[in-house]
mmCIF file of C-alpha atoms in Angstrom:
data_model
loop_
_atom_site.group_PDB
_atom_site.id
_atom_site.type_symbol
_atom_site.label_atom_id
_atom_site.label_comp_id
_atom_site.label_asym_id
_atom_site.label_seq_id
_atom_site.Cartn_x
_atom_site.Cartn_y
_atom_site.Cartn_z
ATOM 1 C CA MET A 428 26.817 -44.217 66.500
ATOM 2 C CA ALA A 429 26.873 -43.469 62.774
ATOM 3 C CA THR A 430 28.560 -40.354 61.479
ATOM 4 C CA ALA A 431 27.551 -37.913 58.749
ATOM 5 C CA LYS A 432 26.567 -38.974 55.243
ATOM 6 C CA GLN A 433 29.078 -39.109 52.429
ATOM 7 C CA LYS A 434 28.283 -39.342 48.731
ATOM 8 C CA LYS A 435 29.858 -41.418 45.992
ATOM 9 C CA ARG A 436 29.069 -40.564 42.374
ATOM 10 C CA GLY A 437 29.013 -42.874 39.382
ATOM 11 C CA TYR A 438 27.694 -42.642 35.820
ATOM 12 C CA LEU A 439 25.627 -44.905 33.604
ATOM 13 C CA ARG A 440 26.544 -44.459 29.938
ATOM 14 C CA GLY A 441 24.733 -45.711 26.869
ATOM 15 C CA VAL A 442 21.387 -45.051 28.548
ATOM 16 C CA LYS A 443 18.418 -45.893 26.312
ATOM 17 C CA GLY A 444 15.675 -44.389 28.457
ATOM 18 C CA LEU A 445 13.720 -44.290 31.680
ATOM 19 C CA LEU A 446 10.463 -46.018 32.644
ATOM 20 C CA ILE A 447 8.388 -44.207 35.286
ATOM 21 C CA THR A 448 5.553 -45.893 37.214
ATOM 22 C CA PRO A 449 3.624 -43.732 39.736
ATOM 23 C CA LEU A 450 2.982 -45.529 43.047
ATOM 24 C CA GLU A 451 0.401 -45.211 45.791
ATOM 25 C CA ALA A 452 1.212 -42.748 48.575
ATOM 26 C CA ASP A 453 2.511 -45.560 50.812
ATOM 27 C CA GLY A 454 4.814 -46.896 48.089
ATOM 28 C CA SER A 455 2.672 -49.855 47.042
ATOM 29 C CA MET A 456 2.037 -50.626 43.369
ATOM 30 C CA PRO A 457 -1.422 -49.544 42.085
ATOM 31 C CA ALA A 458 -3.879 -52.245 41.024
ATOM 32 C CA THR A 459 -3.608 -50.972 37.450
ATOM 33 C CA PRO A 460 -0.154 -49.360 37.158
ATOM 34 C CA VAL A 461 0.549 -46.872 34.383
ATOM 35 C CA ASN A 462 4.027 -47.015 32.850
ATOM 36 C CA TYR A 463 5.495 -44.010 31.084
ATOM 37 C CA TRP A 464 8.594 -44.128 28.876
ATOM 38 C CA VAL A 465 10.989 -41.178 28.773
ATOM 39 C CA ASP A 466 13.787 -40.616 26.267
ATOM 40 C CA THR A 467 16.736 -39.248 28.233
ATOM 41 C CA ALA A 468 20.301 -38.168 27.649
ATOM 42 C CA GLN A 469 22.926 -40.862 27.076
ATOM 43 C CA THR A 470 24.364 -40.413 30.558
ATOM 44 C CA VAL A 471 22.641 -40.687 33.943
ATOM 45 C CA SER A 472 24.539 -39.871 37.125
ATOM 46 C CA ILE A 473 24.021 -42.001 40.234
ATOM 47 C CA GLU A 474 25.192 -40.672 43.578
ATOM 48 C CA THR A 475 24.889 -43.145 46.462
ATOM 49 C CA GLU A 476 24.330 -41.767 49.950
ATOM 50 C CA ILE A 477 26.399 -43.553 52.573
ATOM 51 C CA VAL A 478 26.153 -43.208 56.349
ATOM 52 C CA GLU A 479 29.653 -43.778 57.668
ATOM 53 C CA GLY A 480 30.041 -46.238 60.507
ATOM 54 C CA GLU A 481 31.851 -45.168 63.676
ATOM 55 C CA SER A 482 34.956 -46.897 64.988
ATOM 56 C CA SER A 483 36.391 -46.936 68.511
ATOM 57 C CA ASP A 484 39.372 -48.508 70.259
ATOM 58 C CA LEU A 485 39.739 -49.984 73.735
ATOM 59 C CA ARG A 486 43.290 -49.315 74.847
ATOM 60 C CA GLY A 487 45.387 -50.633 77.670
ATOM 61 C CA GLY A 488 48.239 -48.204 78.080
ATOM 62 C CA ASP A 489 49.921 -47.923 74.697
ATOM 63 C CA ARG A 490 48.329 -51.122 73.375
ATOM 64 C CA VAL A 491 45.075 -51.497 71.423
ATOM 65 C CA LEU A 492 43.175 -54.301 73.180
ATOM 66 C CA THR A 493 40.204 -54.410 70.860
ATOM 67 C CA ARG A 494 38.644 -52.382 68.097
ATOM 68 C CA VAL A 495 34.933 -51.938 67.388
ATOM 69 C CA GLU A 496 33.963 -50.737 63.926
ATOM 70 C CA ASP A 497 30.503 -50.286 62.379
ATOM 71 C CA ASP A 498 30.071 -50.868 58.663
ATOM 72 C CA ASP A 499 29.143 -48.049 56.304
ATOM 73 C CA VAL A 500 25.496 -48.234 55.216
ATOM 74 C CA ILE A 501 24.034 -47.182 51.859
ATOM 75 C CA VAL A 502 20.752 -45.404 52.635
ATOM 76 C CA GLY A 503 19.783 -44.132 49.209
ATOM 77 C CA ALA A 504 20.774 -43.002 45.740
ATOM 78 C CA ASN A 505 20.354 -39.716 43.893
ATOM 79 C CA LEU A 506 19.867 -39.785 40.128
ATOM 80 C CA GLY A 507 20.469 -36.898 37.770
ATOM 81 C CA PHE A 508 19.522 -36.866 34.099
ATOM 82 C CA THR A 509 18.763 -34.456 31.296
ATOM 83 C CA ASN A 510 15.568 -34.670 29.284
ATOM 84 C CA ALA A 511 16.067 -33.088 25.863
ATOM 85 C CA ARG A 512 12.433 -32.049 25.551
ATOM 86 C CA PHE A 513 9.858 -30.465 27.827
ATOM 87 C CA ASP A 514 7.644 -33.320 28.903
ATOM 88 C CA ALA A 515 4.656 -32.021 30.852
ATOM 89 C CA PHE A 516 3.548 -35.375 32.291
ATOM 90 C CA LEU A 517 7.077 -36.259 33.370
ATOM 91 C CA THR A 518 7.501 -32.890 35.076
ATOM 92 C CA GLU A 519 4.240 -33.265 37.006
ATOM 93 C CA VAL A 520 5.062 -36.795 38.197
ATOM 94 C CA ILE A 521 8.684 -36.144 39.174
ATOM 95 C CA ALA A 522 8.502 -32.554 40.376
ATOM 96 C CA GLY A 523 4.868 -32.227 41.478
ATOM 97 C CA GLY A 524 3.110 -28.981 40.707
ATOM 98 C CA THR A 525 0.173 -28.413 38.383
ATOM 99 C CA LEU A 526 -0.213 -28.648 34.636
ATOM 100 C CA ILE A 527 -1.779 -25.612 32.982
ATOM 101 C CA THR A 528 -4.304 -26.472 30.275
ATOM 102 C CA GLU A 529 -6.583 -24.640 27.902
ATOM 103 C CA VAL A 530 -9.214 -25.718 25.409
ATOM 104 C CA VAL A 531 -8.113 -25.371 21.779
ATOM 105 C CA GLU A 532 -10.809 -26.163 19.212
ATOM 106 C CA THR A 533 -12.793 -28.271 21.733
ATOM 107 C CA GLU A 534 -9.676 -30.213 22.751
ATOM 108 C CA GLU A 535 -7.929 -29.674 26.061
ATOM 109 C CA GLN A 536 -4.203 -29.158 25.620
ATOM 110 C CA VAL A 537 -1.327 -28.699 28.051
ATOM 111 C CA VAL A 538 0.222 -25.259 27.626
ATOM 112 C CA GLY A 539 2.405 -24.971 30.715
ATOM 113 C CA TRP A 540 3.304 -26.039 34.231
ATOM 114 C CA GLU A 541 3.279 -24.298 37.596
ATOM 115 C CA ALA A 542 5.862 -25.302 40.217
ATOM 116 C CA PRO A 543 4.543 -26.730 43.508
ATOM 117 C CA THR A 544 4.148 -24.524 46.577
ATOM 118 C CA ILE A 545 6.211 -25.233 49.685
ATOM 119 C CA ALA A 546 3.254 -27.041 51.250
ATOM 120 C CA GLU A 547 2.656 -29.117 48.116
ATOM 121 C CA GLN A 548 6.275 -30.254 47.962
ATOM 122 C CA GLY A 549 5.674 -32.494 50.988
ATOM 123 C CA GLU A 550 2.850 -34.306 49.185
ATOM 124 C CA LYS A 551 4.553 -35.419 45.974
ATOM 125 C CA ILE A 552 3.551 -38.805 44.584
ATOM 126 C CA PRO A 553 6.248 -41.498 44.864
ATOM 127 C CA PHE A 554 7.157 -43.477 41.768
ATOM 128 C CA GLN A 555 9.245 -46.402 40.608
ATOM 129 C CA ALA A 556 12.007 -45.680 38.085
ATOM 130 C CA LYS A 557 13.717 -48.177 35.788
ATOM 131 C CA VAL A 558 16.797 -47.090 33.836
ATOM 132 C CA TYR A 559 17.799 -49.113 30.756
ATOM 133 C CA VAL A 560 21.423 -49.222 29.605
ATOM 134 C CA GLN A 561 22.742 -50.899 26.461
ATOM 135 C CA SER A 562 24.823 -54.016 27.204
ATOM 136 C CA TYR A 563 27.705 -55.191 24.997
ATOM 137 C CA ASN A 564 29.447 -58.553 24.598
ATOM 138 C CA ALA A 565 33.208 -59.188 24.546
ATOM 139 C CA ALA A 566 33.347 -58.528 20.796
ATOM 140 C CA GLY A 567 31.731 -55.138 21.187
ATOM 141 C CA GLY A 568 28.356 -56.182 19.794
ATOM 142 C CA LYS A 569 25.075 -55.152 21.363
ATOM 143 C CA GLU A 570 23.678 -57.816 23.631
ATOM 144 C CA GLY A 571 20.525 -56.976 25.579
ATOM 145 C CA TYR A 572 20.198 -54.354 28.281
ATOM 146 C CA LEU A 573 20.947 -53.677 31.911
ATOM 147 C CA GLU A 574 17.828 -52.738 33.857
ATOM 148 C CA TYR A 575 18.343 -50.698 37.018
ATOM 149 C CA GLU A 576 15.188 -50.665 39.155
ATOM 150 C CA PHE A 577 14.841 -47.916 41.769
ATOM 151 C CA ARG A 578 11.899 -49.010 43.927
ATOM 152 C CA TYR A 579 10.746 -45.802 45.663
ATOM 153 C CA CYS A 580 11.568 -42.368 44.265
ATOM 154 C CA LYS A 581 10.642 -38.736 44.648
ATOM 155 C CA GLY A 582 11.892 -35.869 42.520
ATOM 156 C CA ASN A 583 12.606 -32.156 42.568
ATOM 157 C CA ALA A 584 11.627 -29.318 40.280
ATOM 158 C CA PRO A 585 13.988 -29.354 37.278
ATOM 159 C CA SER A 586 16.777 -26.905 36.592
ATOM 160 C CA VAL A 587 16.623 -25.586 33.037
ATOM 161 C CA GLU A 588 19.342 -23.993 30.936
ATOM 162 C CA HIS A 589 18.493 -21.996 27.803
ATOM 163 C CA GLY A 590 21.128 -20.919 25.285
ATOM 164 C CA ASP A 591 21.094 -18.945 22.044
ATOM 165 C CA GLN A 592 19.498 -21.073 19.292
ATOM 166 C CA GLU A 593 19.393 -24.088 21.619
ATOM 167 C CA TRP A 594 16.562 -26.113 23.098
ATOM 168 C CA GLY A 595 15.922 -25.814 26.807
ATOM 169 C CA THR A 596 17.136 -28.986 28.515
ATOM 170 C CA PRO A 597 15.476 -29.675 31.895
ATOM 171 C CA GLU A 598 17.805 -31.399 34.350
ATOM 172 C CA PHE A 599 15.877 -33.639 36.738
ATOM 173 C CA GLU A 600 17.036 -34.956 40.092
ATOM 174 C CA ILE A 601 15.503 -38.065 41.634
ATOM 175 C CA LYS A 602 15.996 -39.374 45.171
ATOM 176 C CA ALA A 603 15.684 -43.167 45.509
ATOM 177 C CA ARG A 604 15.119 -44.826 48.873
ATOM 178 C CA GLU A 605 14.044 -48.196 50.275
ATOM 179 C CA ASN A 606 10.364 -48.864 49.561
ATOM 180 C CA PRO A 607 8.434 -48.567 52.857
ATOM 181 C CA ALA A 608 5.539 -50.683 51.533
ATOM 182 C CA THR A 609 7.614 -53.685 50.439
ATOM 183 C CA GLY A 610 10.763 -53.326 52.551
ATOM 184 C CA LYS A 611 12.880 -53.862 49.435
ATOM 185 C CA SER A 612 16.300 -52.251 49.069
ATOM 186 C CA VAL A 613 17.066 -49.015 47.249
ATOM 187 C CA TYR A 614 17.707 -50.593 43.852
ATOM 188 C CA ALA A 615 18.387 -53.796 41.931
ATOM 189 C CA LYS A 616 20.069 -54.626 38.625
ATOM 190 C CA ALA A 617 19.025 -57.257 36.091
ATOM 191 C CA PHE A 618 19.936 -58.311 32.548
ATOM 192 C CA VAL A 619 17.012 -58.222 30.093
ATOM 193 C CA ASP A 620 16.785 -59.072 26.408
ATOM 194 C CA GLU A 621 14.405 -56.324 25.287
ATOM 195 C CA LEU A 622 13.332 -52.806 26.172
ATOM 196 C CA PRO A 623 9.821 -52.530 27.635
ATOM 197 C CA PRO A 624 6.930 -52.187 25.140
ATOM 198 C CA GLU A 625 6.456 -48.525 26.098
ATOM 199 C CA ALA A 626 9.870 -47.732 24.573
ATOM 200 C CA LEU A 627 8.631 -48.756 21.127
ATOM 201 C CA GLU A 628 5.411 -46.737 21.124
#
């Protein structure tokens, strides 16, 4: 029987940005997916969640006759990153809740965001997240990017810190799990030559 979860934290540095793609409620990709690029801080933390395997010994007197040991299992990953600007669409997708709008000179504009209720927090839309990190060659030159793909994610309402004469910097947390629609693992890594087109818009 598996024991309690443990967490192991790592950091991705040289992060160029984050690509968010909202999914269907069951985790499947929409027929016409919408990708959204987010400029993030240079560092993203990744904390893997590990369920520890249990071990047991069969003893004969003072001798160990055999030992049974279950492997540890990675069941998910938690991402933490700072967004240096208040992005209303990003907040609604990751944290849920409702955007507050008003009409200004015949044009509807977003003026705020209301956090989700307790009931609404169980109905957040899942999304796919891709993190892009600058890759370097042996000589220290830039050479493409590492693309980390987290297949099925849900987020929490951001923590925000305000300081004197400083911008508010929302800190988002994302939980990544195996995608129930595809059965794919928590995440994958690939080397790519270019950032996605959304990064250049």
